[in-house]
Coordinates of C-alpha atoms in Angstrom, one line a residue:
X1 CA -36.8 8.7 29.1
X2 CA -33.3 8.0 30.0
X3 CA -30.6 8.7 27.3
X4 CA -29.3 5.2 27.4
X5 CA -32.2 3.0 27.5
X6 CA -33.8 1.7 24.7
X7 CA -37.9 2.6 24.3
X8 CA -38.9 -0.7 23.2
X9 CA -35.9 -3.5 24.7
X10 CA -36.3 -5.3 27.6
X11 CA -33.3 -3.8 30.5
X12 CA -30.6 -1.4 30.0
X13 CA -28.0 -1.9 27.2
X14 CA -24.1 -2.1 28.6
X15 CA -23.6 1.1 28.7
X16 CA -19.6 0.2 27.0
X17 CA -21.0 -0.8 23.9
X18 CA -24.0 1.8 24.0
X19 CA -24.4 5.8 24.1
X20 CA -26.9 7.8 23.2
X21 CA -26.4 8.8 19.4
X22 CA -26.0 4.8 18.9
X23 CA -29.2 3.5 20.5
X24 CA -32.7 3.3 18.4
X25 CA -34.6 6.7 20.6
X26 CA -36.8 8.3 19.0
X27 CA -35.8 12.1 19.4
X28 CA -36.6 15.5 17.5
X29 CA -33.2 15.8 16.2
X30 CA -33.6 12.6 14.0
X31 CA -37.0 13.2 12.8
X32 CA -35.5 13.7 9.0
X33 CA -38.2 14.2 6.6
X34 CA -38.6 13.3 2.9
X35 CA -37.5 16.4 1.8
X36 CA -34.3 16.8 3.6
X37 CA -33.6 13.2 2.6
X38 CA -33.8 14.4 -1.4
X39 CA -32.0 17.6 -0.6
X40 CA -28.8 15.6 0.4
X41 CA -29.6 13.3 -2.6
X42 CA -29.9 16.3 -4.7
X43 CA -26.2 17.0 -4.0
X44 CA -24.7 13.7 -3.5
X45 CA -26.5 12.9 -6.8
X46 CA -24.9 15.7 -9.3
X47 CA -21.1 15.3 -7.8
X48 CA -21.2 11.6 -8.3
X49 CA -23.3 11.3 -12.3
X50 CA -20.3 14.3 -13.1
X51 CA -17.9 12.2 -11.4
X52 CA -19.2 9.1 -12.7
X53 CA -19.4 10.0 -16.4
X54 CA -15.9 12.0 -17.1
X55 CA -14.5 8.8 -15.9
X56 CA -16.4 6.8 -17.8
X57 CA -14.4 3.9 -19.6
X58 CA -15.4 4.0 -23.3
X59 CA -18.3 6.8 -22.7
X60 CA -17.6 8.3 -26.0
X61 CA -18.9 4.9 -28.0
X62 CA -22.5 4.6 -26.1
X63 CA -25.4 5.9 -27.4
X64 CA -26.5 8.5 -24.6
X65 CA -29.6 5.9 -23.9
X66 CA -27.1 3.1 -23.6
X67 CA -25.0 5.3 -21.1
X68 CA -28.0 5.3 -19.1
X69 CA -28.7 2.5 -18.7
X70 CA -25.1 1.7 -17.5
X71 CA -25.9 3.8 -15.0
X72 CA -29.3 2.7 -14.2
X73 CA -28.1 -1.0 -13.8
X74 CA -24.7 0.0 -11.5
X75 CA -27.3 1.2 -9.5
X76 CA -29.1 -1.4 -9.2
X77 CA -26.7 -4.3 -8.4
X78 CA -25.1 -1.8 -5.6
X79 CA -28.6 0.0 -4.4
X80 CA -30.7 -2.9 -4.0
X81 CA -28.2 -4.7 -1.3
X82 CA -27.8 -1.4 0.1
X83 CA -32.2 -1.4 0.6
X84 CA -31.7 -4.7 1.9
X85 CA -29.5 -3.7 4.9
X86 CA -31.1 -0.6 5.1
X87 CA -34.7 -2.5 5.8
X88 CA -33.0 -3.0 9.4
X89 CA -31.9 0.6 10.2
X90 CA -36.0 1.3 9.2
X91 CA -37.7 -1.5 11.4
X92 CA -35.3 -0.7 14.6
X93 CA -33.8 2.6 14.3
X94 CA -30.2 1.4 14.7
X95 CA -27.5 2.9 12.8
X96 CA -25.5 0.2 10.1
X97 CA -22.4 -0.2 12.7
X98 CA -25.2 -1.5 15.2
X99 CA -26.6 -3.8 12.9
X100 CA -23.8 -4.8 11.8
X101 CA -23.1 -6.4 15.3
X102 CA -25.7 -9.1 14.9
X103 CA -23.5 -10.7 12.2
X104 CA -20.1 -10.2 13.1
X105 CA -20.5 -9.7 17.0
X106 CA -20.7 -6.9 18.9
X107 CA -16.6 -6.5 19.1
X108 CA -16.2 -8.4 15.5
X109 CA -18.5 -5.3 13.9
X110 CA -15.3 -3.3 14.4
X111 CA -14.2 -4.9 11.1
X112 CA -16.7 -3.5 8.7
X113 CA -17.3 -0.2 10.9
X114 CA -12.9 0.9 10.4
X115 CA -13.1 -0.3 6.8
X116 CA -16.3 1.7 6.2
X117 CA -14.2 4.8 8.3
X118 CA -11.4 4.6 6.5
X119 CA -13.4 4.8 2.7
X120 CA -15.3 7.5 3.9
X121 CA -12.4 9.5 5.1
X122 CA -10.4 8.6 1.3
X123 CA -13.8 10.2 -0.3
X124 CA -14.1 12.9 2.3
X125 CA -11.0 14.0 1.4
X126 CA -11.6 14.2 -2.1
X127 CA -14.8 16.0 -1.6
X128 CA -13.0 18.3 0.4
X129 CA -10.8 19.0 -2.2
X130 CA -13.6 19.7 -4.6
X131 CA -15.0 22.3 -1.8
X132 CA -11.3 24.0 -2.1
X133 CA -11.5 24.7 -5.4
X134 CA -14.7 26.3 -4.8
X135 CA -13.7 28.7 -2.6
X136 CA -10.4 29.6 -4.6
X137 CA -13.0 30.3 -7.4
X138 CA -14.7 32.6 -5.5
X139 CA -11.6 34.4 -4.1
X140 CA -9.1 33.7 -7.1
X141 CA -5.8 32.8 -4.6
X142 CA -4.8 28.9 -4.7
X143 CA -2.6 29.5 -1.4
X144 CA 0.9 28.2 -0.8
X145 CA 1.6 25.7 -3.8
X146 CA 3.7 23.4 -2.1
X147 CA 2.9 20.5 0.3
X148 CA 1.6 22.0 3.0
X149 CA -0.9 23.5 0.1
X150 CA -3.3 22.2 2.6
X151 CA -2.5 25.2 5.5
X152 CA -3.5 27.4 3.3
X153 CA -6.8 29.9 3.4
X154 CA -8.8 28.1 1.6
X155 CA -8.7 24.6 2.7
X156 CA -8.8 25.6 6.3
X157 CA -12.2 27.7 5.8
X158 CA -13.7 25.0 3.8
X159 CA -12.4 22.4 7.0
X160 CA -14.1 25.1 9.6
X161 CA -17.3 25.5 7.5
X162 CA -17.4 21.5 8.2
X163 CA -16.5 21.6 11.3
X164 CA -19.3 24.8 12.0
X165 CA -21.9 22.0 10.6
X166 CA -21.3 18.6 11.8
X167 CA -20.6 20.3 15.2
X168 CA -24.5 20.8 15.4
X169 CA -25.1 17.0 14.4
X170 CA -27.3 15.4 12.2
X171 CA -29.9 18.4 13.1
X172 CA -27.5 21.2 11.6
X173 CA -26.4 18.9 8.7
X174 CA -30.6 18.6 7.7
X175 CA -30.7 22.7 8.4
X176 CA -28.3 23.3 5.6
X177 CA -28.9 20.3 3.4
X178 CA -32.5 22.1 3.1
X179 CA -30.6 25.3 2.3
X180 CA -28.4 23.8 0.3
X181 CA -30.4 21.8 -2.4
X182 CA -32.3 25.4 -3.9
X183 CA -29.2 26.7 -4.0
X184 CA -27.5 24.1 -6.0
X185 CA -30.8 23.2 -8.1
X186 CA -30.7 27.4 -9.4
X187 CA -27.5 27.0 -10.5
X188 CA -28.2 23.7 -12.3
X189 CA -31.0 25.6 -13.9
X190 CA -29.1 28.5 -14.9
X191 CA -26.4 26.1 -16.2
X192 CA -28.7 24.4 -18.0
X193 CA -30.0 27.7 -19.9
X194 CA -27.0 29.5 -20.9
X195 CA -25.6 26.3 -22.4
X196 CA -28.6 25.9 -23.9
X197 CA -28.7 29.2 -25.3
X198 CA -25.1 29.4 -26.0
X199 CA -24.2 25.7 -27.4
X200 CA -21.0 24.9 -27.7
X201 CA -21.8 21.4 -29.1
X202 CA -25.3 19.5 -29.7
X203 CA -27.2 18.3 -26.9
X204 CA -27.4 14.5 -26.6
X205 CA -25.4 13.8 -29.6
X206 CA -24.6 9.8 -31.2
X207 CA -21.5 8.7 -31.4
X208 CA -19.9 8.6 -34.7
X209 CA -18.9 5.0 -34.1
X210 CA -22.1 3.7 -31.6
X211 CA -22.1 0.6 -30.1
X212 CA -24.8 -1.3 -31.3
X213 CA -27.3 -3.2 -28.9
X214 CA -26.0 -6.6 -29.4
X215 CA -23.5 -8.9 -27.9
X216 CA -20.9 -6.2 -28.8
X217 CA -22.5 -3.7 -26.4
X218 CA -22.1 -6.3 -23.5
X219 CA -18.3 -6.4 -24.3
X220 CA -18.0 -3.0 -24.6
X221 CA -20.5 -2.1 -21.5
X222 CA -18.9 -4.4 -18.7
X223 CA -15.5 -2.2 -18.2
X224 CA -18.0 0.8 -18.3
X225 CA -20.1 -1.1 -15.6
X226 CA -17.4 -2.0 -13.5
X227 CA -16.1 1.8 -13.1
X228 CA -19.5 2.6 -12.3
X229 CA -20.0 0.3 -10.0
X230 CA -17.0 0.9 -7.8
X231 CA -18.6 4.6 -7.3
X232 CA -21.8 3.7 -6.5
X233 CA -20.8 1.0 -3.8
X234 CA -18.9 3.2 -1.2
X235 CA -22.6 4.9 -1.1
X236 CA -24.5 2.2 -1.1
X237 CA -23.1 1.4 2.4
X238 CA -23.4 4.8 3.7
X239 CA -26.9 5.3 2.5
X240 CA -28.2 2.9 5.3
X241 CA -26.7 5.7 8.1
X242 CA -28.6 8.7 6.4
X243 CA -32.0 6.8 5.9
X244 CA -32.3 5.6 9.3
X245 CA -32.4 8.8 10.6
X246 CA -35.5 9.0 9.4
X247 CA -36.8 5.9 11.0
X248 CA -36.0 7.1 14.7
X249 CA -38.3 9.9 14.2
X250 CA -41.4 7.4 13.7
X251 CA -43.4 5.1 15.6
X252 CA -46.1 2.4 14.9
X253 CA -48.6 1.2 17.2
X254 CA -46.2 -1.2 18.9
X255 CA -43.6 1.1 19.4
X256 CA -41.1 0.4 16.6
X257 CA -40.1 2.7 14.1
X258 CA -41.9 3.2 11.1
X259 CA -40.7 2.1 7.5
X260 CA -38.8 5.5 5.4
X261 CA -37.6 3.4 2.6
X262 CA -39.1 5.4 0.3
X263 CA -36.9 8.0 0.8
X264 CA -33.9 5.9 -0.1
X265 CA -35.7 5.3 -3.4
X266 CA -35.8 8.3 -3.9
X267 CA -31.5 8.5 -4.6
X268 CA -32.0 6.5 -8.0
X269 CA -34.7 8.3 -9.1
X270 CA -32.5 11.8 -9.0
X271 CA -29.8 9.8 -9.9
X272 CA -30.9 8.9 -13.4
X273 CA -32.0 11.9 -13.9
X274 CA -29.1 14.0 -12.8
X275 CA -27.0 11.7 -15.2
X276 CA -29.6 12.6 -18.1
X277 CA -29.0 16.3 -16.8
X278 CA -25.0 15.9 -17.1
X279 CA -24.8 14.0 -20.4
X280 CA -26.6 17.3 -21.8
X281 CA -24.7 19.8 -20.1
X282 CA -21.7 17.8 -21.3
X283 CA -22.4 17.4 -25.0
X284 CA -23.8 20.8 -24.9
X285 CA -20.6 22.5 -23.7
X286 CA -18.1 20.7 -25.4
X287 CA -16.5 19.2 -22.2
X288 CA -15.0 16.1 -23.9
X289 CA -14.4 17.4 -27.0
X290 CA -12.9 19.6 -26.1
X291 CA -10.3 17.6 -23.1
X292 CA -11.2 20.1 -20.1
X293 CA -10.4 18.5 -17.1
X294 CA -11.7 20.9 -14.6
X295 CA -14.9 21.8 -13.2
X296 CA -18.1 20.4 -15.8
X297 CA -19.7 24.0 -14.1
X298 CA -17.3 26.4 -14.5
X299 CA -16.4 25.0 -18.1
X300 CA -20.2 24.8 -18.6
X301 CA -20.6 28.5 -17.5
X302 CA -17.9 30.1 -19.1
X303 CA -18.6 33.5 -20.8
X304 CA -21.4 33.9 -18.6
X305 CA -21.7 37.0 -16.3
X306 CA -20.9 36.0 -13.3
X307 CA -20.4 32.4 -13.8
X308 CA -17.5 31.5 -11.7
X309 CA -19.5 32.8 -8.8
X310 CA -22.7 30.4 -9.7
X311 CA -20.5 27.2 -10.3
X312 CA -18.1 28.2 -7.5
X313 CA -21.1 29.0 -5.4
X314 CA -23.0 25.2 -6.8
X315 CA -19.6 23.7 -5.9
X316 CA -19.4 24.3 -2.8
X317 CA -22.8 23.7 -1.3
X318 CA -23.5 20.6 -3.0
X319 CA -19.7 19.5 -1.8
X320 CA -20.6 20.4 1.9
X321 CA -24.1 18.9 2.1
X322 CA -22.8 15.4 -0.1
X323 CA -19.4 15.2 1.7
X324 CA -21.6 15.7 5.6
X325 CA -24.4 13.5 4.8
X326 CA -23.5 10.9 2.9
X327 CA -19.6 10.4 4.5
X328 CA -19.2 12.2 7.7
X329 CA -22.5 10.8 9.3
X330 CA -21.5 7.1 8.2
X331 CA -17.6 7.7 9.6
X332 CA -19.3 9.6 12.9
X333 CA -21.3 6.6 13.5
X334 CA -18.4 3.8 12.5
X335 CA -15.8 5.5 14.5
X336 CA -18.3 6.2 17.8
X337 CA -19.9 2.0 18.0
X338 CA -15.6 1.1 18.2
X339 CA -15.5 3.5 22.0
X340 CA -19.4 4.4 22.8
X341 CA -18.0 5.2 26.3
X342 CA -15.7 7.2 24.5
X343 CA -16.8 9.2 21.4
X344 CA -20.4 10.4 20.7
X345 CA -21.6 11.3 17.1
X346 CA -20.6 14.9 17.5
X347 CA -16.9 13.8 18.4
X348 CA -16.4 11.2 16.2
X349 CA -17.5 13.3 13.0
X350 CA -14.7 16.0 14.1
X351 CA -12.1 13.2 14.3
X352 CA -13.8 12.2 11.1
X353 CA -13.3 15.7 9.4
X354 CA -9.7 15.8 10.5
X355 CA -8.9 12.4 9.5
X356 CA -10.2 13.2 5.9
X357 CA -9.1 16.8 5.8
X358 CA -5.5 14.5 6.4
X359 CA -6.4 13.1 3.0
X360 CA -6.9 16.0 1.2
X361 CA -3.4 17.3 2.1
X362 CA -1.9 14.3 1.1
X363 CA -3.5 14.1 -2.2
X364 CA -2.3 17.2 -3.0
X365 CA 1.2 16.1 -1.9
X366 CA 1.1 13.1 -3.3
X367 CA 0.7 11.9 -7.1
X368 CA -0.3 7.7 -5.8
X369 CA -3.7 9.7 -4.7
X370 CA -6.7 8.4 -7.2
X371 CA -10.1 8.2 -6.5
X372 CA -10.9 5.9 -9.1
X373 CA -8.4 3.2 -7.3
X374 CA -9.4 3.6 -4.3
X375 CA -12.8 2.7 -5.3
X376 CA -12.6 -0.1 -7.5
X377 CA -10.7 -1.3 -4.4
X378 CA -13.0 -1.0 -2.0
X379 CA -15.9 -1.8 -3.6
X380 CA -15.1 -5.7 -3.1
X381 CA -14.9 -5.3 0.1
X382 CA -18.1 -3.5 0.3
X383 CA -19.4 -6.6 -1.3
X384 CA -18.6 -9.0 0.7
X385 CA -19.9 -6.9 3.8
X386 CA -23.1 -6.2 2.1
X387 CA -23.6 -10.2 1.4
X388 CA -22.9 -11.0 4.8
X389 CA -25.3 -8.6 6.1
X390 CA -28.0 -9.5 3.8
X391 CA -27.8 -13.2 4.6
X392 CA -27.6 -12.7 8.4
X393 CA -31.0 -10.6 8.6
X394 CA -32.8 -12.1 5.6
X395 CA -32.1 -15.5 5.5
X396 CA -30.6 -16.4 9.0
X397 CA -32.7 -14.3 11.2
X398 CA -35.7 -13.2 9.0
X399 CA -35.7 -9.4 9.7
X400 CA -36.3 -10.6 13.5
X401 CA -33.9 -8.9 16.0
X402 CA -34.0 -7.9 19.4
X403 CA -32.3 -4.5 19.6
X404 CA -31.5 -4.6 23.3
X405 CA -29.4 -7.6 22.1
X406 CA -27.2 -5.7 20.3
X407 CA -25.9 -3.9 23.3
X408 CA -25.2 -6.1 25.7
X409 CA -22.6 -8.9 27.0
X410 CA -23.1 -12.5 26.5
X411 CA -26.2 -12.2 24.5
X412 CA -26.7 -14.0 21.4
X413 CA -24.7 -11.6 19.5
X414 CA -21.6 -11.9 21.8
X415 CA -20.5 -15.4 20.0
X416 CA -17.3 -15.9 21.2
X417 CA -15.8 -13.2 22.9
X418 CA -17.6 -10.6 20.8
X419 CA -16.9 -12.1 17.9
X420 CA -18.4 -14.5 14.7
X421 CA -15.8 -16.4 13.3
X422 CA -17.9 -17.5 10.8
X423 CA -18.6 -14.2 9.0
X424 CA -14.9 -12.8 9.3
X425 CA -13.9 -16.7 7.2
X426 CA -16.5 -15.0 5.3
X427 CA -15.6 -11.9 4.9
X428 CA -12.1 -13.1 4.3
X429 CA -12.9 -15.2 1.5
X430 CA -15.6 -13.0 -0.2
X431 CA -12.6 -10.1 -0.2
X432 CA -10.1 -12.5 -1.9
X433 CA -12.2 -13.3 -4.7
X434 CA -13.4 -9.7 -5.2
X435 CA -9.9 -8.1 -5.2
X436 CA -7.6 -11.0 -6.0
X437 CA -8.5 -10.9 -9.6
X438 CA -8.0 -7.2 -9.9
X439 CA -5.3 -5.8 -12.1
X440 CA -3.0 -3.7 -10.7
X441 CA -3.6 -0.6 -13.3
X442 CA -7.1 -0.7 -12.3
X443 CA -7.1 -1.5 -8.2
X444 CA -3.7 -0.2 -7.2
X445 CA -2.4 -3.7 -5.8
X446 CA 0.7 -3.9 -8.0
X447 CA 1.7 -2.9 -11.5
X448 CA 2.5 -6.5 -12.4
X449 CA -0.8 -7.5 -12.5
X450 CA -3.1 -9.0 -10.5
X451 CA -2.0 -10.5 -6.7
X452 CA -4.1 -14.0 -8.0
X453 CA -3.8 -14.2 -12.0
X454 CA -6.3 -16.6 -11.7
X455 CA -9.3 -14.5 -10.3
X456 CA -8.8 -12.0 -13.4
X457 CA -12.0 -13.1 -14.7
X458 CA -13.6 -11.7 -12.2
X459 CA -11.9 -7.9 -12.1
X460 CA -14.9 -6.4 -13.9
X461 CA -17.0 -8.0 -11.2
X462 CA -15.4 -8.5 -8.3
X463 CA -18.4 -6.5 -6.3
X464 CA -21.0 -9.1 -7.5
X465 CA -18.7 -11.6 -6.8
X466 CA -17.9 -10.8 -3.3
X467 CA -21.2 -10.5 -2.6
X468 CA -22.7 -13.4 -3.6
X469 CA -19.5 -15.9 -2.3
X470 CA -19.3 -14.0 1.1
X471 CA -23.3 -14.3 1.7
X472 CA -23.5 -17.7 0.1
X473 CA -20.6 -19.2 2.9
X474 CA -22.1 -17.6 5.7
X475 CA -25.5 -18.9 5.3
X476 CA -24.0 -22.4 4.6
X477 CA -21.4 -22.1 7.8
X478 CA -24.4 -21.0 9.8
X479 CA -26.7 -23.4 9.2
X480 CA -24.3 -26.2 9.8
X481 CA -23.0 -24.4 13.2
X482 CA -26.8 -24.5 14.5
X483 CA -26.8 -28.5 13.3
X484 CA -23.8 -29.0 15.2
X485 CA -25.7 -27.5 18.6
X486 CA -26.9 -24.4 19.7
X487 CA -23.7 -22.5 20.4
X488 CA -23.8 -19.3 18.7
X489 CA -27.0 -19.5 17.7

């Protein structure tokens, strides 16, 4: 079978907008199983509840059943867009920057493929700095303090260890996801018993002051949701990327690939638990009572024989395998469909690495560098792609596409010139209402509030809103475009 030819499309795609990591083939390197799909969750899922909770706006009021279910529901409004576009990568194999093209046009797709680079270089960066401080556990020397922190030992072994993975694409990254997962769900276990057996607080405790279930807990809940939110949504687009590996591996009896959303539900399910698992661990050890800052792990483990080598050791697997699968793979693929001719997966994940490894060094050169701000920033924007998306394949097209389509010149996706005017309006407008409102201590647009005062009401849900306003205008400007005649179509 030729490298660049579709199995199951009519011709051969253009091979400028085409090469072989991009097109739906069905090869042995993509055949991702269940298991390899919740060891990457396994990781993905413990960095982000630890992350998710010590930044948790008013955690210390909730009950730990009402902190749950903050978490639950974030995950729902960002996760079940997310299993909306994913149902594409499934039925054709293509990756998200692919299917993208049938929306915004095969140049236009450019748009949401460099904003979905760009967020998954920020949070590379920041996992990348979580890996450092793993290995400067392990050996006990921080490196050069200064700016270029970032030349030191450690960052540049945790960069090569990357590098020594994503070089072997997405079949080394499943290799040591598998390795990986055991690793980090020992540690969690060992975690779990020393603080157990060595309580430094009780597990699960109620607030002194809870928030009761009423209207009060709504008011109290929404900043909570909002911060939770933001996290979730930069994975909620890169989630798509990772599960569709799966689909290339399968066929049905007419040749497509078979349905792995399954595996995708499985991210929720170890996400609720895993933020069950950290609320204990946190209670349990004191964490917030205490004010540590640091590692929940270390701070967890501490007393322990040999505890900074477990936490460093659960640190930086679960940073490798979370930061590879769930950033680099989406970045690779974003940053190869802008030059197919140009960069394959392989090439664009090393750009990728580099590019976020550039992050790291200038958050640690920088104080403007917050996580939390970038992604209560981007998470509009990921909103307004995700409505977009969902309308286009759902409503406009009804899950029907031609994949050859998506490759090729003057085909129904080229609209005019490559492009879809109609969902970058869309886009456009679905961003200003998500971010406009936002406050500038909140989404780093400006300490004197927000850029449109009146959007504010919308800060707390600017993803929801996004979505629903960018999906709800390109249905309608569709529609009327095919009334008007069949340009476009």
């Amino acid at each position: 079978m030729s490298a660049l030819r579709d199995p199951y499309a009519e011709g051969a795609p253009d091979r400028r907008y085409a090469n072989a990591d991009l097109l739906p083939a069905g090869t042995g390197e993509f055949r991702w199983r269940w298991w390899d799909f919740a060891a990457v969750w396994v990781c993905v899922s413990w960095t982000l509840a630890a992350l998710m909770l010590s930044g948790m706006p008013g955690a210390d009021r909730f009950t730990w059943p009402q902190t749950l279910l903050i978490c639950c529901l974030a995950q729902l409004l960002v996760l079940l867009p997310s299993f909306l576009v994913e149902h594409a990568g499934d039925r054709y194999g293509v990756p998200f920057a692919v299917f993208a093209r049938s929306a915004f046009g095969i140049r236009g797709a450019a748009l949401p493929a460099l904003l979905r680079f760009a967020s998954a270089c920020v949070w590379f960066g920041f996992q990348a700095d979580l890996g450092v401080q793993g290995i400067v556990l392990l050996t006990g020397d921080p490196g050069p303090s200064d700016a270029f922190g970032f030349l030191g030992p450690a960052p540049l072994v945790f960069l090569g260890l990357q590098l020594w993975i994503v070089t072997k694409g997405p079949r080394g990254l499943r290799r040591f996801a598998d390795l990986a997962a055991p690793v980090l769900i020992a540690g969690l276990a060992v975690a779990f018993l020393w603080v157990s057996t060595h309580p430094r607080g009780p597990m699960l405790p109620e607030p002194a002051r809870p928030v009761g279930w009423g209207a009060d807990f709504w008011l109290e809940a929404a900043p909570a949701l909002a911060a939770a939110t933001a996290l979730f949504a930069a994975v909620g687009l890169t989630v798509p990327d990772l599960v569709h590996l799966g689909a290339r591996g399968r066929r049905t009896e007419d040749g497509r690939p078979g349905s792995r959303l399954g595996v995708g539900l499985l991210l929720p399910v170890l996400m609720t638990g895993m933020s069950l698992y950290t609320m204990a661990l946190m209670s349990g050890s004191g964490y917030a009572e205490e004010g540590y800052a640091g590692s929940l792990t270390l701070h967890a483990l501490a007393g322990m024989p040999g505890g900074t080598v477990v936490a460093a050791a659960m640190l930086i697997v679960a940073t490798l395998c979370g930061n590879l699968g769930l950033n680099l793979v989406s970045a690779a693929y974003d940053l190869s469909s802008t030059t197919p001719s140009r960069l394959g997966f392989r090439g664009a994940a090393v750009v990728a690495a580099l590019a976020g490894s550039a992050v790291a060094w200038w958050a640690r050169s920088s104080s403007d560098y917050q996580v939390l701000v970038w992604a209560d920033l981007a998470e509009g924007f990921f909103g307004t792609v995700s409505g977009i998306l969902v309308a286009e394949y759902w409503i406009v097209r009804g899950t029907r596409l031609r994949p050859a389509d998506l490759y090729r010149r003057g085909g129904p996706f080229w609209y005019a010139g490559g492009w879809n005017w109609r969902a970058v309006v869309s886009f456009l407008v679905g961003g200003v209402l998500a971010v406009g409102g936002s406050s500038g201590e909140n989404s780093g647009l400006g300490a004197n509030g927000p850029a449109l005062p009146f959007l504010s009401a919308l800060d707390d849900f600017g993803w929801l809103a996004g979505l629903v306003a960018a999906g709800g205008l390109y249905t309608a400007l569709t529609r009327w475009a095919r009334r008007a005649g069949p340009a476009g179509d």
